[in-house]
Amino acid sequence: MIVPFALHPEAVPSRYVDGYRAFEECGHGPVSAKQAMILFYDLGSPEASECQDSVISSAQLISRGSQELTQSYNCPHSDSLGGHSTRAALTIEQGSDKHAAAKMPAIAPSEPLTFAQAMELERVPSEDEIYLSRYPALSYDYAPGKPLSVQRSYGGHVYAQAIWAASQTIRDTGLRVHEANGYWTQAGHANRPFVFEIKTLSQTRSFVLRQVTARQPTTPSDVCPFPLSDASKSLGPVAFALTCSFKAPEEGPGYWIKLNREKYSDLLQKDPTMHPASEYVRGPNRAGTIKLADFPGIEVRTPDLTAYNEKNRGTEHRRMHIYRGVAPLIVDPNMIAAAHAFVSDRAGLSVLLHTFEAKTLGVSGSLNHKMVFHIDPEKLKLDEKGWFIQEMSSSRGAEGRAIIESRIWDPSGELVASTVQDAMFRSIKPKLS
């Protein structure tokens, strides 16, 4: 999952930072990481060209050829974008870039999706266990009546849906997911479905281990919900792989690390709804903020830990999310686990940005994400009464990779799940003028 980033303030011309914010505030965001880099850097910079979220390439943006297509927006902040009129324009060449002007599916009007709808799968007729996703793999409260404003899929959605796909093979067994380890190998597209294939790696009386691979058609879908016929299209390489382990619930003694409520006393005593709605990613200089609506069926908020983090930098930096369910409530235990997995991948990379203090960090992305459920997911029901707490930190970063850990406590204070994420990052060299 490639995300926008925070940059060293001295390396960013103020007009590009202000322009990016203005562009977003006028309702034209979120934009891709590459578009953000174009706004941050001079057009055509090597850093922009290296960005993997290539919805629009730098070469296309600076092209002045005869095949240009100009998208203009009425924007009162156009001067911040570097223009001198009331229209801020992005110029996009219709060139050979496979992501340029990507076709988006025709969307039928509907209400915003519930979490169950966002996870909806359709069995593909086959001797094998193959399922097709029905809706775009996005992180925000996606309403099919709205146009898709982003083209890259959200990794947490794919991760959660792969867990749910694996769960289809153990229905009516009483088994519950207790561990899921996912690997991103390709960037995903929001304008086409994922095709999940499930295989059995091992099966004993106590544990069942499934492997899930996710691929996508090489061409966009024409309609949404995605039709079953999309599964018969030519498929690209594996974009995501998951191993998922299931076991039967059992009772027994337990222990856990308690959340340090004294450390966060001021925040945790506050009405949870008074905390700001969660943002996708925010860097220390706040130049890389992209705001998205709530997840489908899940309300996520981000307590402001600025006061704590001002005294605790580097590996002591902490980030926190609190979240709860939104009606209709999720009932199936393995879908409950998928919902927690969906949230768990939301903002780990922002911890990386803060830990490095964004002085040399450029593009970052998830390599893999592992989640362990310490108790039966049926006990982790998401409703509107109680808030789960996720605390994130990073203990080590080196040689282009960093580890991001998190712990999740239920409303009663019991540690119920833990995650470990291996992330990659790329250093940038500020361009000298």
Coordinates of C-alpha atoms in Angstrom, one line a residue:
M1 CA 0.0 0.0 0.0
I2 CA 1.7 3.2 -1.2
V3 CA 0.7 6.3 0.7
P4 CA 1.5 10.0 0.5
F5 CA 4.2 11.2 2.8
A6 CA 5.6 14.1 4.8
L7 CA 8.6 15.9 3.5
H8 CA 11.3 18.0 5.1
P9 CA 9.8 21.5 5.3
E10 CA 12.9 23.1 3.9
A11 CA 12.8 20.9 0.8
V12 CA 9.2 21.9 -0.1
P13 CA 8.4 25.2 -1.7
S14 CA 5.6 26.8 0.3
R15 CA 3.4 27.4 -2.7
Y16 CA 3.3 23.6 -3.4
V17 CA 2.4 22.8 0.2
D18 CA -0.3 25.5 0.3
G19 CA -1.5 24.5 -3.1
Y20 CA -1.9 20.8 -2.1
R21 CA -3.9 21.9 1.0
A22 CA -6.0 24.3 -1.1
F23 CA -6.6 21.7 -3.7
E24 CA -7.9 19.3 -1.1
E25 CA -10.0 21.8 0.8
C26 CA -11.8 22.8 -2.4
G27 CA -13.1 19.2 -2.7
H28 CA -10.7 18.0 -5.4
G29 CA -8.9 15.5 -3.1
P30 CA -7.8 13.0 -2.2
V31 CA -5.1 12.9 -4.8
S32 CA -2.5 10.2 -5.4
A33 CA 1.0 10.2 -3.9
K34 CA 2.4 11.0 -7.3
Q35 CA 0.1 14.0 -7.7
A36 CA 1.2 15.1 -4.3
M37 CA 4.8 14.9 -5.3
I38 CA 4.1 17.0 -8.4
L39 CA 2.6 19.6 -6.1
F40 CA 5.5 19.4 -3.6
Y41 CA 8.3 19.2 -6.1
D42 CA 9.2 21.0 -9.3
L43 CA 7.6 19.1 -12.2
G44 CA 9.7 16.3 -13.6
S45 CA 11.8 15.7 -10.5
P46 CA 13.4 12.3 -10.3
E47 CA 11.6 11.7 -7.0
A48 CA 8.2 12.2 -8.6
S49 CA 9.1 9.7 -11.4
E50 CA 10.1 7.1 -8.8
C51 CA 6.9 7.2 -6.9
Q52 CA 5.1 3.9 -7.3
D53 CA 1.5 5.3 -7.0
S54 CA 1.6 6.2 -10.7
V55 CA -1.9 7.3 -11.4
I56 CA -0.5 10.2 -13.3
S57 CA 3.2 10.3 -14.2
S58 CA 5.3 13.4 -13.9
A59 CA 6.1 13.1 -17.6
Q60 CA 2.5 13.2 -18.5
L61 CA 1.8 16.2 -16.2
I62 CA 4.5 18.3 -17.9
S63 CA 3.8 17.2 -21.4
R64 CA 2.7 19.9 -23.8
G65 CA 2.0 17.6 -26.8
S66 CA -1.0 17.7 -29.1
Q67 CA -2.8 14.9 -27.2
E68 CA -3.2 16.8 -24.0
L69 CA -6.4 16.5 -21.9
T70 CA -6.9 19.4 -19.5
Q71 CA -9.0 18.9 -16.3
S72 CA -9.9 22.3 -14.9
Y73 CA -11.4 23.0 -11.5
N74 CA -12.9 26.2 -10.2
C75 CA -10.8 26.9 -7.2
P76 CA -10.5 30.1 -5.2
H77 CA -7.0 29.1 -4.1
S78 CA -5.5 28.7 -7.6
D79 CA -2.7 31.2 -6.8
S80 CA -1.4 28.7 -4.2
L81 CA -1.3 26.1 -7.0
G82 CA 1.1 28.3 -8.9
G83 CA -1.5 29.8 -11.3
H84 CA -2.7 33.3 -11.7
S85 CA -6.4 32.9 -12.5
T86 CA -9.4 31.4 -10.7
R87 CA -8.9 28.1 -12.5
A88 CA -6.4 25.6 -11.3
A89 CA -5.6 23.0 -13.9
L90 CA -3.9 19.7 -14.0
T91 CA -2.7 18.8 -17.5
I92 CA -2.7 15.1 -18.3
E93 CA -1.4 13.6 -21.4
Q94 CA -3.2 10.7 -22.9
G95 CA -0.1 8.7 -23.4
S96 CA 1.1 5.2 -23.0
D97 CA 1.2 5.1 -19.2
K98 CA -1.1 2.1 -18.3
H99 CA -2.6 4.0 -15.4
A100 CA -3.4 7.2 -17.3
A101 CA -7.1 8.1 -17.6
A102 CA -7.9 4.7 -16.2
K103 CA -11.5 3.7 -17.0
M104 CA -13.7 3.7 -13.9
P105 CA -16.8 1.4 -13.7
A106 CA -20.3 2.7 -14.2
I107 CA -21.7 3.0 -10.7
A108 CA -25.3 2.3 -9.9
P109 CA -26.9 4.6 -7.3
S110 CA -27.2 3.1 -3.9
E111 CA -26.8 3.8 -0.2
P112 CA -23.3 3.8 1.4
L113 CA -22.1 0.2 1.9
T114 CA -22.2 -1.7 5.2
F115 CA -19.1 -3.6 6.2
A116 CA -20.8 -6.9 5.2
Q117 CA -21.4 -5.4 1.7
A118 CA -17.9 -4.1 1.4
M119 CA -16.7 -7.7 2.1
E120 CA -19.2 -9.3 -0.2
L121 CA -17.9 -12.2 -2.3
E122 CA -19.3 -14.4 -5.0
R123 CA -18.3 -18.0 -5.6
V124 CA -16.8 -18.6 -9.0
P125 CA -18.0 -21.9 -10.5
S126 CA -15.0 -24.1 -10.3
E127 CA -13.7 -27.3 -8.6
D128 CA -11.4 -25.0 -6.7
E129 CA -12.3 -22.5 -3.9
I130 CA -12.3 -19.2 -5.9
Y131 CA -14.2 -16.0 -5.0
L132 CA -14.7 -12.7 -6.7
S133 CA -15.0 -9.4 -4.7
R134 CA -18.2 -7.4 -5.6
Y135 CA -17.1 -3.8 -4.6
P136 CA -14.0 -1.7 -4.9
A137 CA -11.3 -2.3 -2.3
L138 CA -11.4 1.2 -0.7
S139 CA -10.9 2.5 2.8
Y140 CA -13.6 5.2 3.0
D141 CA -17.3 4.9 3.4
Y142 CA -17.9 4.2 -0.3
A143 CA -21.3 4.9 -1.7
P144 CA -21.8 3.3 -5.1
G145 CA -23.6 6.4 -6.2
K146 CA -20.4 8.4 -6.0
P147 CA -17.6 8.4 -8.6
L148 CA -14.4 6.7 -7.5
S149 CA -11.9 9.5 -6.6
V150 CA -8.9 7.2 -6.1
Q151 CA -7.6 4.4 -8.3
R152 CA -5.4 2.5 -5.9
S153 CA -7.0 0.0 -3.6
Y154 CA -6.6 0.1 0.2
G155 CA -4.4 -2.7 1.4
G156 CA -6.4 -3.2 4.6
H157 CA -9.5 -3.9 2.6
V158 CA -7.7 -6.6 0.6
Y159 CA -6.2 -8.0 3.8
A160 CA -9.6 -8.2 5.6
Q161 CA -11.4 -9.6 2.5
A162 CA -8.7 -12.3 2.1
I163 CA -9.4 -13.4 5.7
W164 CA -13.1 -13.4 4.9
A165 CA -12.5 -15.4 1.7
A166 CA -10.5 -18.0 3.7
S167 CA -13.4 -18.2 6.2
Q168 CA -15.7 -19.4 3.4
T169 CA -13.9 -22.7 3.4
I170 CA -14.5 -23.5 7.1
R171 CA -18.2 -22.5 7.4
D172 CA -20.3 -24.5 9.8
T173 CA -17.2 -25.9 11.5
G174 CA -17.1 -23.6 14.5
L175 CA -13.5 -22.7 13.7
R176 CA -12.3 -19.1 14.2
V177 CA -9.4 -17.2 12.7
H178 CA -6.6 -16.6 15.2
E179 CA -3.8 -15.5 13.0
A180 CA -3.4 -13.9 9.6
N181 CA -0.2 -13.0 7.8
G182 CA -0.5 -11.1 4.5
Y183 CA 2.0 -10.0 1.9
W184 CA 1.5 -7.2 -0.7
T185 CA 3.4 -8.0 -3.9
Q186 CA 1.6 -5.6 -6.4
A187 CA -0.3 -2.4 -6.1
G188 CA -4.0 -3.0 -6.4
H189 CA -6.6 -1.1 -8.5
A190 CA -10.0 0.1 -7.3
N191 CA -11.6 -0.1 -10.7
R192 CA -11.7 -3.9 -10.9
P193 CA -12.4 -6.8 -8.6
F194 CA -10.0 -9.1 -6.7
V195 CA -10.2 -12.8 -7.5
F196 CA -9.3 -14.8 -4.4
E197 CA -8.2 -18.5 -4.6
I198 CA -8.0 -20.5 -1.5
K199 CA -5.9 -23.6 -0.9
T200 CA -5.4 -25.9 2.1
L201 CA -1.9 -26.0 3.5
S202 CA -2.6 -28.2 6.5
Q203 CA -5.6 -29.5 8.4
T204 CA -5.5 -31.2 11.8
R205 CA -8.1 -31.7 14.6
S206 CA -6.9 -28.5 16.3
F207 CA -5.8 -26.2 13.5
V208 CA -6.6 -25.4 9.9
L209 CA -4.2 -23.4 7.7
R210 CA -5.3 -21.8 4.5
Q211 CA -3.4 -20.0 1.8
V212 CA -5.1 -17.2 -0.2
T213 CA -3.8 -15.5 -3.3
A214 CA -5.5 -12.5 -4.8
R215 CA -5.2 -11.3 -8.4
Q216 CA -7.0 -8.8 -10.5
P217 CA -8.2 -8.7 -14.2
T218 CA -5.7 -6.9 -16.4
T219 CA -8.5 -4.6 -17.6
P220 CA -11.0 -2.4 -15.6
S221 CA -14.6 -3.5 -15.0
D222 CA -17.4 -1.9 -16.8
V223 CA -20.0 -2.0 -14.0
C224 CA -20.3 -2.1 -10.2
P225 CA -21.1 -4.3 -8.3
F226 CA -18.5 -6.2 -10.3
P227 CA -20.0 -9.0 -12.3
L228 CA -19.0 -12.7 -12.0
S229 CA -17.9 -12.6 -15.7
D230 CA -14.9 -10.4 -14.6
A231 CA -13.4 -13.6 -13.1
S232 CA -13.1 -15.1 -16.6
K233 CA -10.9 -12.2 -17.8
S234 CA -7.2 -12.5 -18.1
L235 CA -5.7 -12.1 -14.6
G236 CA -2.5 -10.3 -13.7
P237 CA 0.1 -11.5 -11.2
V238 CA -0.5 -12.2 -7.6
A239 CA -1.1 -8.8 -5.9
F240 CA -1.6 -10.2 -2.4
A241 CA -1.0 -13.4 -0.6
L242 CA -2.2 -14.5 2.9
T243 CA -1.8 -17.4 5.2
C244 CA -4.7 -17.7 7.6
S245 CA -5.0 -20.1 10.6
F246 CA -8.2 -21.2 12.2
K247 CA -8.9 -23.0 15.5
A248 CA -11.8 -24.0 17.7
P249 CA -12.5 -21.7 20.7
E250 CA -11.3 -23.0 24.1
E251 CA -11.4 -21.7 27.6
G252 CA -8.3 -21.4 29.9
P253 CA -6.3 -19.0 32.1
G254 CA -4.8 -15.9 30.6
Y255 CA -2.7 -12.8 31.2
W256 CA -2.0 -9.6 29.3
I257 CA -0.2 -6.3 29.3
K258 CA -2.5 -3.6 30.5
L259 CA -3.0 -0.3 28.6
N260 CA -1.2 2.5 30.5
R261 CA -4.3 4.6 31.1
E262 CA -2.3 6.9 33.4
K263 CA -0.1 7.9 30.4
Y264 CA -3.2 8.8 28.3
S265 CA -5.5 9.8 31.2
D266 CA -6.5 13.2 29.8
L267 CA -7.4 11.6 26.4
L268 CA -9.1 8.5 27.7
Q269 CA -11.3 10.5 30.1
K270 CA -12.6 12.6 27.1
D271 CA -15.8 11.8 25.3
P272 CA -14.6 9.5 22.5
T273 CA -16.8 11.3 20.0
M274 CA -14.9 14.6 20.7
H275 CA -11.7 13.2 19.2
P276 CA -11.3 14.1 15.5
A277 CA -12.3 11.6 12.9
S278 CA -9.4 9.6 11.7
E279 CA -7.3 10.7 8.8
Y280 CA -5.6 8.4 6.3
V281 CA -2.1 9.6 7.0
R282 CA -0.6 12.7 8.5
G283 CA 3.0 13.6 8.6
P284 CA 4.8 15.7 11.3
N285 CA 4.7 18.9 9.1
R286 CA 1.1 18.1 8.1
A287 CA 2.0 18.6 4.4
G288 CA 0.9 15.1 3.5
T289 CA -2.6 15.0 5.1
I290 CA -5.3 13.2 3.1
K291 CA -8.7 13.2 4.7
L292 CA -11.1 10.3 4.1
A293 CA -14.5 9.5 5.5
D294 CA -15.1 6.7 8.0
F295 CA -14.6 3.1 7.1
P296 CA -17.8 1.3 6.0
G297 CA -19.6 0.2 9.1
I298 CA -16.7 1.3 11.5
E299 CA -16.2 4.7 13.2
V300 CA -12.5 5.5 13.7
R301 CA -11.2 8.4 15.7
T302 CA -7.7 9.6 16.4
P303 CA -6.9 11.1 19.8
D304 CA -4.3 13.9 19.6
L305 CA -1.1 12.6 21.3
T306 CA 0.8 15.8 20.4
A307 CA 1.5 16.7 24.1
Y308 CA 2.8 13.2 24.8
N309 CA 4.9 12.9 21.7
E310 CA 6.5 16.3 22.1
K311 CA 8.4 14.7 25.1
N312 CA 8.7 11.2 23.6
R313 CA 10.3 11.2 20.2
G314 CA 11.8 8.5 17.9
T315 CA 11.0 5.0 19.1
E316 CA 9.0 6.4 22.0
H317 CA 6.5 8.0 19.6
R318 CA 3.0 6.7 19.9
R319 CA -0.1 6.9 17.7
M320 CA -3.6 5.8 18.8
H321 CA -6.9 4.9 17.2
I322 CA -10.2 4.3 18.9
Y323 CA -12.9 2.6 17.0
R324 CA -16.4 1.1 17.3
G325 CA -19.0 -0.5 15.1
V326 CA -21.8 1.3 13.3
A327 CA -25.2 -0.4 12.7
P328 CA -26.0 -2.8 11.2
L329 CA -23.7 -4.8 13.5
I330 CA -21.5 -7.6 12.3
V331 CA -22.5 -11.0 13.7
D332 CA -20.3 -13.7 12.1
P333 CA -17.2 -14.2 14.3
N334 CA -14.8 -14.4 11.3
M335 CA -16.2 -11.3 9.7
I336 CA -15.8 -9.6 13.1
A337 CA -12.1 -10.6 12.9
A338 CA -12.0 -9.2 9.3
A339 CA -13.4 -5.9 10.5
H340 CA -10.7 -5.5 13.2
A341 CA -8.1 -6.4 10.5
F342 CA -9.6 -3.8 8.2
V343 CA -8.9 -1.1 10.8
S344 CA -5.5 -2.4 12.0
D345 CA -3.8 -1.5 8.7
R346 CA -5.1 2.0 8.6
A347 CA -2.3 4.2 9.7
G348 CA 0.8 2.2 10.7
L349 CA 2.9 4.0 8.1
S350 CA 2.2 7.3 9.7
V351 CA 4.0 6.0 12.8
L352 CA 7.0 5.4 10.5
L353 CA 6.8 9.0 9.3
H354 CA 6.9 10.4 12.8
T355 CA 9.6 8.1 14.1
F356 CA 11.9 9.3 11.3
E357 CA 10.5 12.8 11.8
A358 CA 10.2 13.0 8.0
K359 CA 13.6 14.5 7.5
T360 CA 14.8 12.0 5.0
L361 CA 11.8 9.8 4.4
G362 CA 10.2 9.7 0.9
V363 CA 7.8 6.9 -0.3
S364 CA 6.8 4.3 2.2
G365 CA 4.6 1.2 1.8
S366 CA 3.6 -2.1 3.6
L367 CA 5.4 -5.3 2.8
N368 CA 3.5 -7.5 5.1
H369 CA 1.1 -7.3 7.9
K370 CA 0.5 -10.0 10.6
M371 CA -2.3 -10.0 13.1
V372 CA -2.9 -12.4 16.0
F373 CA -6.2 -12.6 17.8
H374 CA -5.6 -13.6 21.4
I375 CA -9.2 -14.5 22.1
D376 CA -12.2 -15.8 20.2
P377 CA -13.3 -13.1 17.7
E378 CA -16.9 -13.7 18.8
K379 CA -15.9 -11.8 22.0
L380 CA -14.7 -8.8 19.9
K381 CA -18.1 -7.7 18.7
L382 CA -18.1 -4.1 17.3
D383 CA -21.1 -2.1 18.5
E384 CA -21.9 1.5 19.3
K385 CA -21.5 1.0 23.1
G386 CA -17.8 0.4 23.5
W387 CA -14.6 1.7 21.9
F388 CA -11.5 -0.5 21.1
I389 CA -8.1 1.1 21.4
Q390 CA -5.2 0.5 19.1
E391 CA -1.8 1.8 20.2
M392 CA 1.0 1.9 17.5
S393 CA 4.8 2.3 17.7
S394 CA 8.0 1.5 15.8
S395 CA 11.0 0.0 17.5
R396 CA 13.4 -0.4 14.6
G397 CA 14.1 1.0 11.1
A398 CA 17.2 0.3 9.0
E399 CA 18.3 -0.5 5.4
G400 CA 15.0 0.5 3.8
R401 CA 12.7 -1.3 6.1
A402 CA 11.0 -0.7 9.5
I403 CA 8.9 -2.7 11.9
I404 CA 5.6 -1.2 13.2
E405 CA 3.9 -2.9 16.1
S406 CA 0.5 -2.3 17.6
R407 CA -1.7 -3.7 20.4
I408 CA -5.5 -3.6 20.5
W409 CA -7.5 -3.5 23.8
D410 CA -11.2 -4.0 24.1
P411 CA -13.5 -1.6 25.9
S412 CA -12.9 -3.4 29.2
G413 CA -9.1 -3.0 28.9
E414 CA -8.2 -6.6 27.9
L415 CA -5.5 -7.0 25.3
V416 CA -7.3 -8.9 22.5
A417 CA -5.1 -8.6 19.4
S418 CA -1.6 -7.6 18.3
T419 CA -0.1 -6.7 14.9
V420 CA 3.4 -6.6 13.4
Q421 CA 4.0 -4.8 10.1
D422 CA 7.1 -4.9 8.0
A423 CA 7.3 -1.7 5.9
M424 CA 9.6 -0.3 3.3
F425 CA 10.7 3.3 2.9
R426 CA 12.9 5.2 0.5
S427 CA 15.0 8.2 1.5
I428 CA 14.9 11.3 -0.6
K429 CA 17.5 13.9 -1.5
P430 CA 16.1 17.4 -1.3
K431 CA 16.3 19.1 -4.7
L432 CA 18.6 22.1 -4.6
S433 CA 17.4 25.2 -6.4

